[in-house]
Structures are given as C-alpha cells and as structure tokens.
Amino acid sequence: MDTLKTNLTKHRQEHLLKYWEELNEEQKRLLTEDIDELNLEEVNEFFERATSSLTEGNEKLDDKMKPVCEDKYLSISRTDEDQLKKYNEEGLKQIAEGRVGVLLMAGGQGTRLGFAHPKGMFNVGLPSNKSLFRIQGERILKLQRLAAELTGKSGRITWYIMTSEHTMIPTRKYFEQNNYFGLKAEDIMMFEQGSLPCYDFEGKILLDEKHRIAKAPDGNGGLYRALRDRGILDDMERRGVLYLHAHSVDNILIKVADPVFIGYCAEQKADCAAKVVEKSHPNEAVGVVCQVDGKYQVVEYSEITQKTAELQKEDGRLVFNAGNICNHFFTTSFLRKIGSTFEKDLKLHVAKKKIPFIDSTGTRCTPDKLNGIKIEKFVFDVFQFAEHFVTVEVPRDEEFSALKNADSAGKDCASTARADIYKLHKRYIETAGGTVNGEECEISPLLSYSGEGLKVIIHGKTLVSPVHLMADEEKVANGDK
C-alpha cells in the first residue's frame, strides 16, 4: 500500500486510493492490479501530448498538401484487365506460399446496431443468414482453394483477429461453436487490443468504481502495440508471413486478403499501402489520403478549406479524392519497425466524452454533459513512417459498404449493406451470362470469391429472386440435392 501510494503521489494520481479503506481484500487486489498495469509516467505523458493538440487550434493544411503521386496510385477501374490478372495471380502465389495474413480489427460491439454482441457476429439479413465473421472466414477459405488450384500448393492464410477486452471471450466462443467456418483453428490467432485510462479535463485518471479505473480501448491504432506486446509479430515471423491485409470488421464487401492488392503491393515492393474510394463529392465526410510536407497521411475533411476540397483535375475529378476506408496493406517487417521504433511517436487523438465516474461523495455518476477525455490512436497514422507507400483506388460499389448504424438511420446500416451485396452479386451473375429477375441475390463466398467460376453454372440461365447460389458442400449440409 505505501509503495503504491508513493508512486501515485509522485505522478499526481493519489486520488485513486481515496476509497481504499472501504474496500474488501478482493477489491483492493483488483484496484492494485489496475494501477500496476499502468505505466504512470507514460500515461501522464500521453495526457500532456494529447491535450496539447487541442490548444493548437484547427490549423488548415491546404498549403502543405499534395495528392498521392500518380506513379504510386493504381486505379482498379482504369487498369487493363490483363494487368489486373497478373496482380491477382501474383497474390495467389504468395498465398500458396503461406506468406499472406489478415489483420482483422474486430474489437467493436454492435451497440449502435441495437445488437448486444461483437459486431462481427451480426447478421444483416441475407438469405444465408451468415454473419460478418462467417462471410469473411469463407472468403479466406475460398482464396486458399483458388491459390491451390493455380499453383498446386496448399498454403494457408493466417487470420489475426484483434478484439477488445470485452469482445474476446464471446468472439472466441462464436468461432469455436461455428467450427472456425471450415478454417483450421491453429491458423486463427486472437489477441486483445490495449486500453488507456480515461481522464478528467485536469489530467486526473477517473475511477469507474471505487476499486476499478475507468478505461477505454486505445483505438484501432492500438494495433501496433498489441502486435508487439502480445507476441503476434513473433508468430508472423515464425510462420513466414510477409504480407498483411488489415481491415475493420464492418465492411460487408471487404475483399479479404485481396490477391490483386497483395500482388500489386508485392510487385511495387511497398511496405505500407491504403485502399481508397473516390470521394463522391467535395464535402463527403471522409478523410483523404495525401502527402503533407512530403509524408503520407490521412487529412480529415475538417482540416482543409472548402476551396481546396473543391479543387479539380483537368478531367473533372477532385484533386484530393482518395477517400480513406480503413483498408490497408503492411509488410511484417514494416510492422516490426513500427513496434520497435515508431509506436511511441504515434499521434494521440482526443475524444471528449460523457464518462461514468465516482464523484467526491463516492457515488457512481453517469454525466449528462462532457466531463472527460478518452485517448485513441488511429491505424493510418503510421503512413508517415513508410518508405514505399502506394495507394489502390477501388470501386466503391464493389468493395466498400460500411455497417455503422441501426436501420432507422437509413445509411451505413443492415439494409444498405444487404442492398449493396445484392447489387454486386446480381452483376456477377449478369457478367457470367445469366439473368436475374428481381433484386435479392446472394452468392456464397465458398462458390465464388469475386465472380469467378460462375459462367459454367449460370450462363444462359434466368434466375428468379430470391437467388441464393451455394457451393456443393453447403447444399449437402442443407440437405439440398
């Protein structure tokens, strides 16, 4: 107790022991554990660094910005099909060699969807009733098969899944109950992102209970510290994984471990890359990937003036049009460099929040106004440390449909995710020479990863909605002939 108090007093956090005498032995143990987990010198420095940015004001970055270099910018829709095929084959070869992994940021709860479980378990209401986790797992399984068909080698994609403290157990149980969606359990590595304490506006760490510190996940940029501290980088190096595709769980159109993306980045010898979509209009509320003072970063729409947002190229497209969608490529060696050298320099972002806390009378309060801050790191803040950064622009209607809100919002919700899958899969069928009467149309990832292999099945056929095309193994499981 004395050592604890001395250390806390030294770092101006002695108030955390205010209710010590009221606690039982178990509560004292839990509070001691919470405090011991903190590097008090570091978290105080985090508060100072993070809040100093608040006083700098909203500096506009217009004069410092340049768009992504054209020679480091691949547009899928403006690239020759034969070239895309070469990138795709290169990506599949890397998969066959076991050099490709997926980094899934899956820490979020489905609270905003009205769903009291990890967001990856959410079912948007497709005919198959598949969850986000299942859809993504089956895309990985299909890719492994495509790579084996091309090369004759059975390489496996390692799936690294970052959860939060609260989503780890339900996520693990869900995967176990669903037999890992046909993947091998040893190829799925789950690990927890870190957390940071919540502060009041004076830098005092808040208590969530008399014996527990108020904590919050450290943002998707906590990925890099977690990879290092949870032994995941060591695992990647042991397995010979060279390339990682990192993305968030809530994009139903995500091309998991996209071989075109992997193949292009490998050919370019990129250490870090971002997939982007073309901004729909100058005021779309997305950050843009660009250069600032010669370094790549994501600039939020609030950090530039309207005039700069509206700048156009000769062909009428926006100068700053590379909309960020949390979809990235990293080499394992780059991630190691971040963990060992640059993680401590990552920018810290402040979010002012209403944070439940224990007040001066010992009562737990849920405030009705902003009373504290949470500190987060963002996954894209490592772009500045890349030596070979490239950007891949993908068609929005093929690769990006975010799931953020309940259906009542009418945007980025289950209804829009479902509609986007239906449109894309209908197009796959039409491209393969089939016809669909109606709109409801789902193709299992186990049958086709991105429209390949359908021609032999549906060319010349007319299908009536609702359409649900399954792989043979699924038909057998469902009792269909």
Tab-separated table of C-alpha atoms in Angstrom:
chain	number	residue	atom	x	y	z
A	1	MET	CA	0.000	0.000	0.000
A	2	ASP	CA	2.747	2.503	0.955
A	3	THR	CA	4.716	1.809	-2.234
A	4	LEU	CA	1.521	2.178	-4.262
A	5	LYS	CA	0.683	5.492	-2.607
A	6	THR	CA	4.213	6.843	-3.048
A	7	ASN	CA	4.214	6.020	-6.736
A	8	LEU	CA	0.751	7.521	-7.291
A	9	THR	CA	1.628	10.687	-5.389
A	10	LYS	CA	4.778	11.116	-7.468
A	11	HIS	CA	2.602	11.113	-10.611
A	12	ARG	CA	-0.262	13.219	-9.172
A	13	GLN	CA	-2.764	10.318	-9.210
A	14	GLU	CA	-3.012	9.605	-5.457
A	15	HIS	CA	-6.814	10.197	-5.562
A	16	LEU	CA	-7.169	6.666	-6.967
A	17	LEU	CA	-6.725	5.378	-3.385
A	18	LYS	CA	-9.369	7.676	-1.886
A	19	TYR	CA	-11.727	4.800	-1.029
A	20	TRP	CA	-9.052	2.245	-0.112
A	21	GLU	CA	-10.249	1.803	3.485
A	22	GLU	CA	-13.778	0.976	2.278
A	23	LEU	CA	-12.624	-1.870	0.008
A	24	ASN	CA	-12.570	-5.578	0.837
A	25	GLU	CA	-9.482	-7.673	0.112
A	26	GLU	CA	-10.633	-8.751	-3.359
A	27	GLN	CA	-11.453	-5.165	-4.351
A	28	LYS	CA	-8.063	-3.997	-3.085
A	29	ARG	CA	-6.431	-6.680	-5.226
A	30	LEU	CA	-8.342	-5.576	-8.327
A	31	LEU	CA	-7.519	-1.905	-7.823
A	32	THR	CA	-3.854	-2.712	-7.205
A	33	GLU	CA	-3.864	-4.775	-10.400
A	34	ASP	CA	-5.387	-1.886	-12.379
A	35	ILE	CA	-2.796	0.557	-11.056
A	36	ASP	CA	0.131	-1.826	-11.582
A	37	GLU	CA	-0.884	-2.253	-15.229
A	38	LEU	CA	-0.384	1.468	-15.773
A	39	ASN	CA	2.951	2.966	-16.674
A	40	LEU	CA	2.091	6.161	-14.806
A	41	GLU	CA	4.894	8.192	-16.314
A	42	GLU	CA	3.793	7.154	-19.787
A	43	VAL	CA	0.058	7.728	-19.307
A	44	ASN	CA	0.701	11.188	-17.841
A	45	GLU	CA	2.837	11.952	-20.878
A	46	PHE	CA	0.009	10.665	-23.136
A	47	PHE	CA	-2.381	13.124	-21.494
A	48	GLU	CA	0.016	16.031	-21.965
A	49	ARG	CA	0.756	15.147	-25.591
A	50	ALA	CA	-2.866	14.506	-26.487
A	51	THR	CA	-4.287	17.639	-24.879
A	52	SER	CA	-1.553	19.905	-26.230
A	53	SER	CA	-3.004	19.251	-29.692
A	54	LEU	CA	-6.323	20.733	-28.512
A	55	THR	CA	-4.737	24.107	-27.915
A	56	GLU	CA	-3.054	24.205	-31.317
A	57	GLY	CA	-6.374	25.081	-32.954
A	58	ASN	CA	-7.722	23.762	-36.224
A	59	GLU	CA	-4.799	24.519	-38.459
A	60	LYS	CA	-5.739	24.232	-42.117
A	61	LEU	CA	-3.277	22.140	-44.085
A	62	ASP	CA	-4.020	23.424	-47.606
A	63	ASP	CA	-0.591	24.875	-48.353
A	64	LYS	CA	1.237	21.749	-47.165
A	65	MET	CA	-0.860	19.202	-49.082
A	66	LYS	CA	-0.152	17.370	-52.307
A	67	PRO	CA	-2.127	14.483	-53.825
A	68	VAL	CA	-0.784	10.923	-53.951
A	69	CYS	CA	1.932	10.508	-56.621
A	70	GLU	CA	0.411	9.194	-59.878
A	71	ASP	CA	3.097	6.509	-60.235
A	72	LYS	CA	2.153	5.154	-56.779
A	73	TYR	CA	-1.595	5.185	-57.449
A	74	LEU	CA	-3.378	2.219	-59.022
A	75	SER	CA	-6.992	2.673	-60.061
A	76	ILE	CA	-8.712	-0.700	-60.450
A	77	SER	CA	-11.387	0.675	-62.799
A	78	ARG	CA	-8.800	2.360	-65.049
A	79	THR	CA	-6.346	-0.552	-65.236
A	80	ASP	CA	-6.170	-3.093	-68.056
A	81	GLU	CA	-7.813	-6.471	-67.251
A	82	ASP	CA	-4.679	-8.402	-68.242
A	83	GLN	CA	-2.611	-6.362	-65.802
A	84	LEU	CA	-5.103	-6.958	-63.004
A	85	LYS	CA	-4.983	-10.670	-63.792
A	86	LYS	CA	-1.185	-10.631	-63.354
A	87	TYR	CA	-1.502	-8.931	-59.962
A	88	ASN	CA	-4.194	-11.439	-58.974
A	89	GLU	CA	-2.003	-14.402	-59.890
A	90	GLU	CA	0.960	-12.929	-58.026
A	91	GLY	CA	-1.230	-12.513	-54.937
A	92	LEU	CA	-2.484	-16.104	-55.182
A	93	LYS	CA	1.115	-17.349	-55.496
A	94	GLN	CA	2.033	-15.501	-52.284
A	95	ILE	CA	-0.989	-17.092	-50.571
A	96	ALA	CA	0.051	-20.532	-51.822
A	97	GLU	CA	3.483	-19.998	-50.245
A	98	GLY	CA	1.871	-19.179	-46.878
A	99	ARG	CA	3.200	-15.620	-46.938
A	100	VAL	CA	-0.132	-13.811	-46.508
A	101	GLY	CA	-2.019	-12.987	-43.322
A	102	VAL	CA	-5.122	-10.994	-42.490
A	103	LEU	CA	-5.308	-8.474	-39.643
A	104	LEU	CA	-8.943	-8.051	-38.651
A	105	MET	CA	-9.808	-5.170	-36.337
A	106	ALA	CA	-12.837	-6.694	-34.631
A	107	GLY	CA	-12.953	-5.020	-31.230
A	108	GLY	CA	-16.241	-3.191	-31.722
A	109	GLN	CA	-19.535	-4.060	-30.066
A	110	GLY	CA	-22.753	-3.931	-32.103
A	111	THR	CA	-24.330	-1.417	-29.717
A	112	ARG	CA	-25.185	1.166	-32.386
A	113	LEU	CA	-26.824	-1.600	-34.420
A	114	GLY	CA	-29.039	-2.486	-31.456
A	115	PHE	CA	-27.000	-5.710	-31.093
A	116	ALA	CA	-25.558	-6.714	-27.715
A	117	HIS	CA	-22.661	-8.799	-29.076
A	118	PRO	CA	-19.408	-8.283	-31.020
A	119	LYS	CA	-20.183	-6.597	-34.326
A	120	GLY	CA	-18.605	-9.438	-36.328
A	121	MET	CA	-21.388	-11.757	-35.122
A	122	PHE	CA	-24.043	-9.523	-36.691
A	123	ASN	CA	-26.342	-10.991	-39.365
A	124	VAL	CA	-27.522	-8.316	-41.843
A	125	GLY	CA	-30.403	-10.485	-43.056
A	126	LEU	CA	-29.042	-12.116	-46.208
A	127	PRO	CA	-30.839	-15.273	-47.436
A	128	SER	CA	-27.987	-17.340	-45.971
A	129	ASN	CA	-28.231	-15.598	-42.576
A	130	LYS	CA	-24.424	-15.511	-42.484
A	131	SER	CA	-22.671	-13.199	-40.026
A	132	LEU	CA	-19.869	-10.806	-40.957
A	133	PHE	CA	-17.359	-13.208	-39.381
A	134	ARG	CA	-18.673	-16.153	-41.413
A	135	ILE	CA	-18.676	-14.230	-44.697
A	136	GLN	CA	-15.076	-13.126	-44.151
A	137	GLY	CA	-13.915	-16.562	-42.978
A	138	GLU	CA	-15.438	-18.232	-46.041
A	139	ARG	CA	-13.750	-15.704	-48.342
A	140	ILE	CA	-10.415	-16.705	-46.797
A	141	LEU	CA	-11.211	-20.399	-47.282
A	142	LYS	CA	-12.142	-19.836	-50.935
A	143	LEU	CA	-8.929	-17.887	-51.588
A	144	GLN	CA	-6.849	-20.742	-50.197
A	145	ARG	CA	-8.581	-23.083	-52.628
A	146	LEU	CA	-8.101	-20.715	-55.579
A	147	ALA	CA	-4.393	-20.413	-54.732
A	148	ALA	CA	-4.058	-24.199	-54.571
A	149	GLU	CA	-5.846	-24.589	-57.927
A	150	LEU	CA	-3.455	-22.120	-59.561
A	151	THR	CA	-0.207	-23.391	-58.061
A	152	GLY	CA	-0.765	-26.903	-56.783
A	153	LYS	CA	0.453	-25.754	-53.340
A	154	SER	CA	-1.803	-25.665	-50.286
A	155	GLY	CA	-0.641	-22.554	-48.494
A	156	ARG	CA	-2.770	-21.183	-45.680
A	157	ILE	CA	-3.752	-17.646	-44.761
A	158	THR	CA	-3.240	-16.871	-41.078
A	159	TRP	CA	-6.144	-14.860	-39.665
A	160	TYR	CA	-5.089	-12.487	-36.880
A	161	ILE	CA	-8.119	-11.084	-35.068
A	162	MET	CA	-7.797	-8.132	-32.698
A	163	THR	CA	-10.620	-7.981	-30.157
A	164	SER	CA	-11.202	-5.695	-27.217
A	165	GLU	CA	-11.114	-6.856	-23.600
A	166	HIS	CA	-14.913	-7.223	-23.663
A	167	THR	CA	-15.278	-8.961	-27.034
A	168	MET	CA	-12.505	-11.563	-26.721
A	169	ILE	CA	-14.456	-14.308	-24.900
A	170	PRO	CA	-17.700	-14.088	-26.950
A	171	THR	CA	-15.693	-13.919	-30.185
A	172	ARG	CA	-13.624	-16.975	-29.280
A	173	LYS	CA	-16.737	-18.929	-28.277
A	174	TYR	CA	-18.514	-17.964	-31.503
A	175	PHE	CA	-15.636	-19.239	-33.637
A	176	GLU	CA	-15.489	-22.495	-31.655
A	177	GLN	CA	-19.251	-23.037	-31.950
A	178	ASN	CA	-19.060	-22.497	-35.715
A	179	ASN	CA	-16.087	-24.810	-36.247
A	180	TYR	CA	-13.953	-21.845	-37.358
A	181	PHE	CA	-16.031	-21.620	-40.579
A	182	GLY	CA	-14.072	-24.500	-42.101
A	183	LEU	CA	-10.654	-22.991	-41.391
A	184	LYS	CA	-8.036	-24.609	-39.177
A	185	ALA	CA	-8.116	-23.445	-35.561
A	186	GLU	CA	-4.316	-23.140	-35.476
A	187	ASP	CA	-4.472	-20.589	-38.316
A	188	ILE	CA	-6.674	-18.224	-36.308
A	189	MET	CA	-4.885	-16.104	-33.724
A	190	MET	CA	-6.955	-13.831	-31.488
A	191	PHE	CA	-5.399	-11.115	-29.363
A	192	GLU	CA	-6.640	-8.176	-27.301
A	193	GLN	CA	-6.005	-4.555	-28.117
A	194	GLY	CA	-4.797	-2.426	-25.245
A	195	SER	CA	-6.697	0.129	-23.238
A	196	LEU	CA	-5.878	3.554	-21.841
A	197	PRO	CA	-7.255	5.232	-18.742
A	198	CYS	CA	-9.952	7.903	-19.035
A	199	TYR	CA	-9.143	11.333	-17.625
A	200	ASP	CA	-10.953	14.390	-16.362
A	201	PHE	CA	-10.010	17.662	-18.023
A	202	GLU	CA	-7.253	18.263	-15.424
A	203	GLY	CA	-5.426	15.030	-16.213
A	204	LYS	CA	-6.677	13.055	-13.218
A	205	ILE	CA	-7.483	9.423	-14.019
A	206	LEU	CA	-11.161	8.672	-13.398
A	207	LEU	CA	-12.478	5.833	-11.262
A	208	ASP	CA	-15.250	3.763	-12.822
A	209	GLU	CA	-15.913	2.120	-9.446
A	210	LYS	CA	-14.237	2.680	-6.113
A	211	HIS	CA	-11.948	-0.234	-6.918
A	212	ARG	CA	-11.691	-0.013	-10.743
A	213	ILE	CA	-10.053	2.528	-13.011
A	214	ALA	CA	-12.130	3.878	-15.914
A	215	LYS	CA	-10.546	2.566	-19.111
A	216	ALA	CA	-11.335	2.586	-22.826
A	217	PRO	CA	-9.839	0.751	-25.841
A	218	ASP	CA	-6.850	2.614	-27.316
A	219	GLY	CA	-8.347	2.848	-30.825
A	220	ASN	CA	-7.553	0.880	-33.971
A	221	GLY	CA	-4.057	2.383	-33.862
A	222	GLY	CA	-3.538	0.304	-30.725
A	223	LEU	CA	-2.964	-2.499	-33.226
A	224	TYR	CA	0.780	-1.868	-33.394
A	225	ARG	CA	1.496	-2.041	-29.689
A	226	ALA	CA	-0.743	-5.105	-29.328
A	227	LEU	CA	1.043	-6.901	-32.194
A	228	ARG	CA	4.336	-6.326	-30.440
A	229	ASP	CA	3.304	-6.938	-26.837
A	230	ARG	CA	1.021	-9.955	-27.432
A	231	GLY	CA	3.678	-11.864	-29.380
A	232	ILE	CA	1.805	-11.654	-32.684
A	233	LEU	CA	4.758	-10.225	-34.624
A	234	ASP	CA	6.840	-13.128	-33.352
A	235	ASP	CA	4.151	-15.522	-34.595
A	236	MET	CA	4.120	-13.904	-38.051
A	237	GLU	CA	7.880	-14.219	-38.357
A	238	ARG	CA	7.780	-17.839	-37.156
A	239	ARG	CA	5.188	-18.733	-39.806
A	240	GLY	CA	6.969	-16.866	-42.597
A	241	VAL	CA	4.112	-14.392	-43.119
A	242	LEU	CA	5.459	-11.468	-45.158
A	243	TYR	CA	2.321	-9.546	-46.154
A	244	LEU	CA	-0.717	-8.487	-44.141
A	245	HIS	CA	-4.087	-7.191	-45.267
A	246	ALA	CA	-5.596	-5.123	-42.417
A	247	HIS	CA	-9.217	-4.002	-42.279
A	248	SER	CA	-12.129	-3.338	-39.946
A	249	VAL	CA	-14.864	-5.912	-39.406
A	250	ASP	CA	-17.796	-3.774	-40.524
A	251	ASN	CA	-17.333	-3.605	-44.313
A	252	ILE	CA	-19.526	-6.355	-45.766
A	253	LEU	CA	-17.953	-6.005	-49.237
A	254	ILE	CA	-14.373	-6.411	-47.989
A	255	LYS	CA	-12.188	-8.482	-50.303
A	256	VAL	CA	-10.349	-10.248	-47.510
A	257	ALA	CA	-6.666	-10.879	-48.373
A	258	ASP	CA	-7.422	-9.448	-51.832
A	259	PRO	CA	-4.864	-11.097	-54.145
A	260	VAL	CA	-4.879	-8.119	-56.557
A	261	PHE	CA	-3.982	-5.793	-53.674
A	262	ILE	CA	-1.353	-8.207	-52.325
A	263	GLY	CA	0.101	-8.836	-55.799
A	264	TYR	CA	0.342	-5.146	-56.702
A	265	CYS	CA	1.934	-4.199	-53.380
A	266	ALA	CA	4.418	-7.079	-53.608
A	267	GLU	CA	5.394	-6.111	-57.148
A	268	GLN	CA	5.826	-2.467	-56.118
A	269	LYS	CA	7.878	-3.564	-53.083
A	270	ALA	CA	5.558	-1.444	-50.933
A	271	ASP	CA	5.950	-1.621	-47.165
A	272	CYS	CA	2.616	0.093	-46.499
A	273	ALA	CA	-0.451	0.820	-48.645
A	274	ALA	CA	-4.021	2.030	-48.482
A	275	LYS	CA	-7.109	1.129	-50.441
A	276	VAL	CA	-9.272	4.172	-51.106
A	277	VAL	CA	-12.530	5.037	-52.855
A	278	GLU	CA	-13.060	8.122	-54.971
A	279	LYS	CA	-14.840	10.794	-52.944
A	280	SER	CA	-18.460	11.125	-54.064
A	281	HIS	CA	-18.411	14.937	-53.675
A	282	PRO	CA	-16.101	17.604	-52.162
A	283	ASN	CA	-17.937	17.688	-48.833
A	284	GLU	CA	-18.159	13.951	-48.220
A	285	ALA	CA	-17.212	13.427	-44.569
A	286	VAL	CA	-14.230	11.129	-45.114
A	287	GLY	CA	-10.524	11.684	-44.634
A	288	VAL	CA	-8.339	11.765	-47.721
A	289	VAL	CA	-5.015	10.024	-48.244
A	290	CYS	CA	-2.452	12.571	-49.456
A	291	GLN	CA	1.019	13.965	-48.791
A	292	VAL	CA	1.670	16.619	-46.145
A	293	ASP	CA	5.177	18.046	-46.159
A	294	GLY	CA	6.216	15.069	-48.281
A	295	LYS	CA	4.885	12.429	-45.869
A	296	TYR	CA	1.761	10.354	-46.450
A	297	GLN	CA	-1.126	10.754	-44.047
A	298	VAL	CA	-4.905	10.955	-43.809
A	299	VAL	CA	-6.229	14.511	-43.652
A	300	GLU	CA	-9.711	14.886	-42.221
A	301	TYR	CA	-12.261	16.924	-44.176
A	302	SER	CA	-12.332	19.477	-41.338
A	303	GLU	CA	-8.602	20.170	-41.763
A	304	ILE	CA	-8.870	21.738	-45.234
A	305	THR	CA	-10.807	24.686	-46.645
A	306	GLN	CA	-13.770	24.395	-48.983
A	307	LYS	CA	-11.681	25.830	-51.800
A	308	THR	CA	-9.111	23.033	-51.533
A	309	ALA	CA	-11.794	20.373	-51.164
A	310	GLU	CA	-13.305	21.532	-54.472
A	311	LEU	CA	-10.066	21.616	-56.495
A	312	GLN	CA	-10.390	19.638	-59.729
A	313	LYS	CA	-8.032	17.992	-62.200
A	314	GLU	CA	-8.328	18.577	-65.945
A	315	ASP	CA	-10.632	15.565	-66.286
A	316	GLY	CA	-13.039	16.993	-63.714
A	317	ARG	CA	-12.111	14.595	-60.889
A	318	LEU	CA	-11.201	16.035	-57.493
A	319	VAL	CA	-7.503	16.685	-56.816
A	320	PHE	CA	-7.900	15.333	-53.266
A	321	ASN	CA	-10.244	12.455	-53.971
A	322	ALA	CA	-8.644	9.425	-52.257
A	323	GLY	CA	-11.218	8.654	-49.558
A	324	ASN	CA	-9.853	6.572	-46.684
A	325	ILE	CA	-11.809	3.359	-45.881
A	326	CYS	CA	-9.669	1.632	-43.196
A	327	ASN	CA	-8.295	-0.950	-45.625
A	328	HIS	CA	-4.519	-1.352	-45.554
A	329	PHE	CA	-1.505	-3.433	-46.556
A	330	PHE	CA	1.611	-3.856	-44.414
A	331	THR	CA	4.711	-5.962	-44.616
A	332	THR	CA	5.594	-7.820	-41.446
A	333	SER	CA	8.990	-6.070	-41.416
A	334	PHE	CA	7.242	-2.668	-41.519
A	335	LEU	CA	5.031	-3.655	-38.575
A	336	ARG	CA	8.137	-4.749	-36.672
A	337	LYS	CA	9.765	-1.388	-37.380
A	338	ILE	CA	6.665	0.423	-36.093
A	339	GLY	CA	6.576	-1.665	-32.922
A	340	SER	CA	10.259	-1.291	-32.127
A	341	THR	CA	10.892	2.297	-33.234
A	342	PHE	CA	7.883	4.465	-34.052
A	343	GLU	CA	4.945	3.267	-31.931
A	344	LYS	CA	5.879	5.650	-29.140
A	345	ASP	CA	5.650	8.570	-31.590
A	346	LEU	CA	2.165	7.802	-32.904
A	347	LYS	CA	-0.174	10.761	-32.822
A	348	LEU	CA	-2.676	10.735	-29.961
A	349	HIS	CA	-6.251	11.785	-30.687
A	350	VAL	CA	-8.581	13.211	-28.047
A	351	ALA	CA	-12.293	12.480	-27.800
A	352	LYS	CA	-14.284	14.464	-25.246
A	353	LYS	CA	-16.911	12.131	-23.781
A	354	LYS	CA	-19.543	11.650	-21.097
A	355	ILE	CA	-17.700	9.132	-18.929
A	356	PRO	CA	-19.335	7.440	-15.887
A	357	PHE	CA	-17.246	8.143	-12.764
A	358	ILE	CA	-17.133	8.045	-8.978
A	359	ASP	CA	-17.774	11.541	-7.603
A	360	SER	CA	-16.407	13.153	-4.447
A	361	THR	CA	-19.123	11.542	-2.304
A	362	GLY	CA	-18.297	8.051	-3.570
A	363	THR	CA	-21.376	7.824	-5.787
A	364	ARG	CA	-21.158	6.467	-9.339
A	365	CYS	CA	-22.475	9.125	-11.713
A	366	THR	CA	-23.485	8.995	-15.357
A	367	PRO	CA	-22.925	12.591	-16.500
A	368	ASP	CA	-25.309	14.469	-18.802
A	369	LYS	CA	-22.517	16.652	-20.200
A	370	LEU	CA	-18.930	16.144	-21.343
A	371	ASN	CA	-16.740	15.511	-18.311
A	372	GLY	CA	-13.579	13.829	-19.518
A	373	ILE	CA	-11.454	12.573	-22.355
A	374	LYS	CA	-10.568	9.288	-23.968
A	375	ILE	CA	-7.306	8.993	-25.899
A	376	GLU	CA	-7.118	6.982	-29.102
A	377	LYS	CA	-4.555	6.087	-31.737
A	378	PHE	CA	-5.560	5.694	-35.384
A	379	VAL	CA	-4.350	2.867	-37.613
A	380	PHE	CA	-3.466	5.179	-40.507
A	381	ASP	CA	-1.082	7.354	-38.507
A	382	VAL	CA	1.812	5.040	-39.443
A	383	PHE	CA	1.704	6.063	-43.131
A	384	GLN	CA	4.271	8.788	-42.435
A	385	PHE	CA	6.848	6.151	-41.474
A	386	ALA	CA	6.577	4.209	-44.754
A	387	GLU	CA	9.493	4.231	-47.162
A	388	HIS	CA	7.492	2.774	-50.087
A	389	PHE	CA	3.829	3.789	-49.838
A	390	VAL	CA	1.269	3.054	-52.563
A	391	THR	CA	-2.461	3.646	-52.965
A	392	VAL	CA	-5.083	1.482	-54.683
A	393	GLU	CA	-8.371	3.087	-55.683
A	394	VAL	CA	-11.212	0.551	-55.729
A	395	PRO	CA	-14.797	0.878	-56.989
A	396	ARG	CA	-16.988	1.814	-54.029
A	397	ASP	CA	-19.904	-0.357	-55.194
A	398	GLU	CA	-17.618	-3.409	-55.303
A	399	GLU	CA	-15.535	-3.013	-52.158
A	400	PHE	CA	-16.992	-0.632	-49.597
A	401	SER	CA	-20.249	-0.761	-47.681
A	402	ALA	CA	-19.899	0.263	-44.045
A	403	LEU	CA	-22.119	-1.079	-41.281
A	404	LYS	CA	-22.267	1.557	-38.557
A	405	ASN	CA	-25.906	2.306	-37.710
A	406	ALA	CA	-29.296	0.833	-36.929
A	407	ASP	CA	-31.729	0.656	-39.859
A	408	SER	CA	-33.537	3.742	-38.592
A	409	ALA	CA	-30.565	5.841	-39.791
A	410	GLY	CA	-31.171	4.749	-43.401
A	411	LYS	CA	-27.427	4.957	-44.092
A	412	ASP	CA	-24.480	2.620	-43.413
A	413	CYS	CA	-26.919	0.125	-41.907
A	414	ALA	CA	-28.029	-3.501	-42.390
A	415	SER	CA	-30.477	-2.531	-45.157
A	416	THR	CA	-27.825	-0.697	-47.198
A	417	ALA	CA	-25.254	-3.482	-46.626
A	418	ARG	CA	-27.762	-6.057	-47.835
A	419	ALA	CA	-28.720	-3.981	-50.877
A	420	ASP	CA	-25.043	-3.479	-51.781
A	421	ILE	CA	-24.376	-7.239	-51.673
A	422	TYR	CA	-27.474	-7.883	-53.808
A	423	LYS	CA	-26.407	-5.371	-56.468
A	424	LEU	CA	-22.851	-6.677	-56.665
A	425	HIS	CA	-23.849	-10.344	-56.817
A	426	LYS	CA	-26.505	-9.648	-59.436
A	427	ARG	CA	-23.807	-8.001	-61.547
A	428	TYR	CA	-21.528	-11.035	-61.097
A	429	ILE	CA	-24.300	-13.258	-62.476
A	430	GLU	CA	-25.025	-10.939	-65.402
A	431	THR	CA	-21.312	-10.691	-66.240
A	432	ALA	CA	-21.209	-14.505	-66.321
A	433	GLY	CA	-24.074	-14.543	-68.864
A	434	GLY	CA	-27.011	-15.161	-66.558
A	435	THR	CA	-30.156	-13.117	-65.962
A	436	VAL	CA	-31.841	-12.325	-62.661
A	437	ASN	CA	-35.494	-11.382	-62.387
A	438	GLY	CA	-35.680	-9.320	-59.195
A	439	GLU	CA	-33.100	-7.803	-56.877
A	440	GLU	CA	-32.462	-10.222	-53.988
A	441	CYS	CA	-29.342	-12.100	-54.939
A	442	GLU	CA	-26.609	-13.751	-52.823
A	443	ILE	CA	-23.631	-15.838	-53.913
A	444	SER	CA	-21.793	-17.850	-51.272
A	445	PRO	CA	-18.101	-16.955	-50.867
A	446	LEU	CA	-17.432	-20.705	-50.985
A	447	LEU	CA	-18.785	-20.758	-54.547
A	448	SER	CA	-17.105	-17.580	-55.825
A	449	TYR	CA	-14.716	-15.075	-54.229
A	450	SER	CA	-15.354	-12.223	-56.669
A	451	GLY	CA	-17.455	-13.530	-59.551
A	452	GLU	CA	-15.018	-16.111	-60.922
A	453	GLY	CA	-16.223	-19.610	-61.839
A	454	LEU	CA	-19.884	-18.693	-62.329
A	455	LYS	CA	-20.080	-18.901	-66.116
A	456	VAL	CA	-20.172	-22.698	-66.217
A	457	ILE	CA	-23.045	-22.685	-63.710
A	458	ILE	CA	-25.392	-19.931	-64.878
A	459	HIS	CA	-24.502	-18.889	-68.444
A	460	GLY	CA	-27.718	-18.559	-70.441
A	461	LYS	CA	-29.932	-19.215	-67.420
A	462	THR	CA	-32.639	-16.977	-65.981
A	463	LEU	CA	-32.846	-16.948	-62.194
A	464	VAL	CA	-35.792	-15.649	-60.189
A	465	SER	CA	-35.280	-13.659	-56.983
A	466	PRO	CA	-34.644	-14.516	-54.214
A	467	VAL	CA	-31.446	-16.080	-55.591
A	468	HIS	CA	-29.057	-17.875	-53.255
A	469	LEU	CA	-26.212	-19.662	-55.042
A	470	MET	CA	-24.328	-22.092	-52.815
A	471	ALA	CA	-21.274	-24.320	-53.113
A	472	ASP	CA	-21.919	-28.055	-53.332
A	473	GLU	CA	-20.667	-28.607	-49.791
A	474	GLU	CA	-23.290	-26.169	-48.485
A	475	LYS	CA	-26.074	-27.846	-50.458
A	476	VAL	CA	-25.178	-31.161	-48.885
A	477	ALA	CA	-25.083	-29.586	-45.406
A	478	ASN	CA	-28.516	-28.031	-46.038
A	479	GLY	CA	-29.949	-31.300	-47.323
A	480	ASP	CA	-30.297	-29.975	-50.889
A	481	LYS	CA	-29.500	-32.093	-53.910
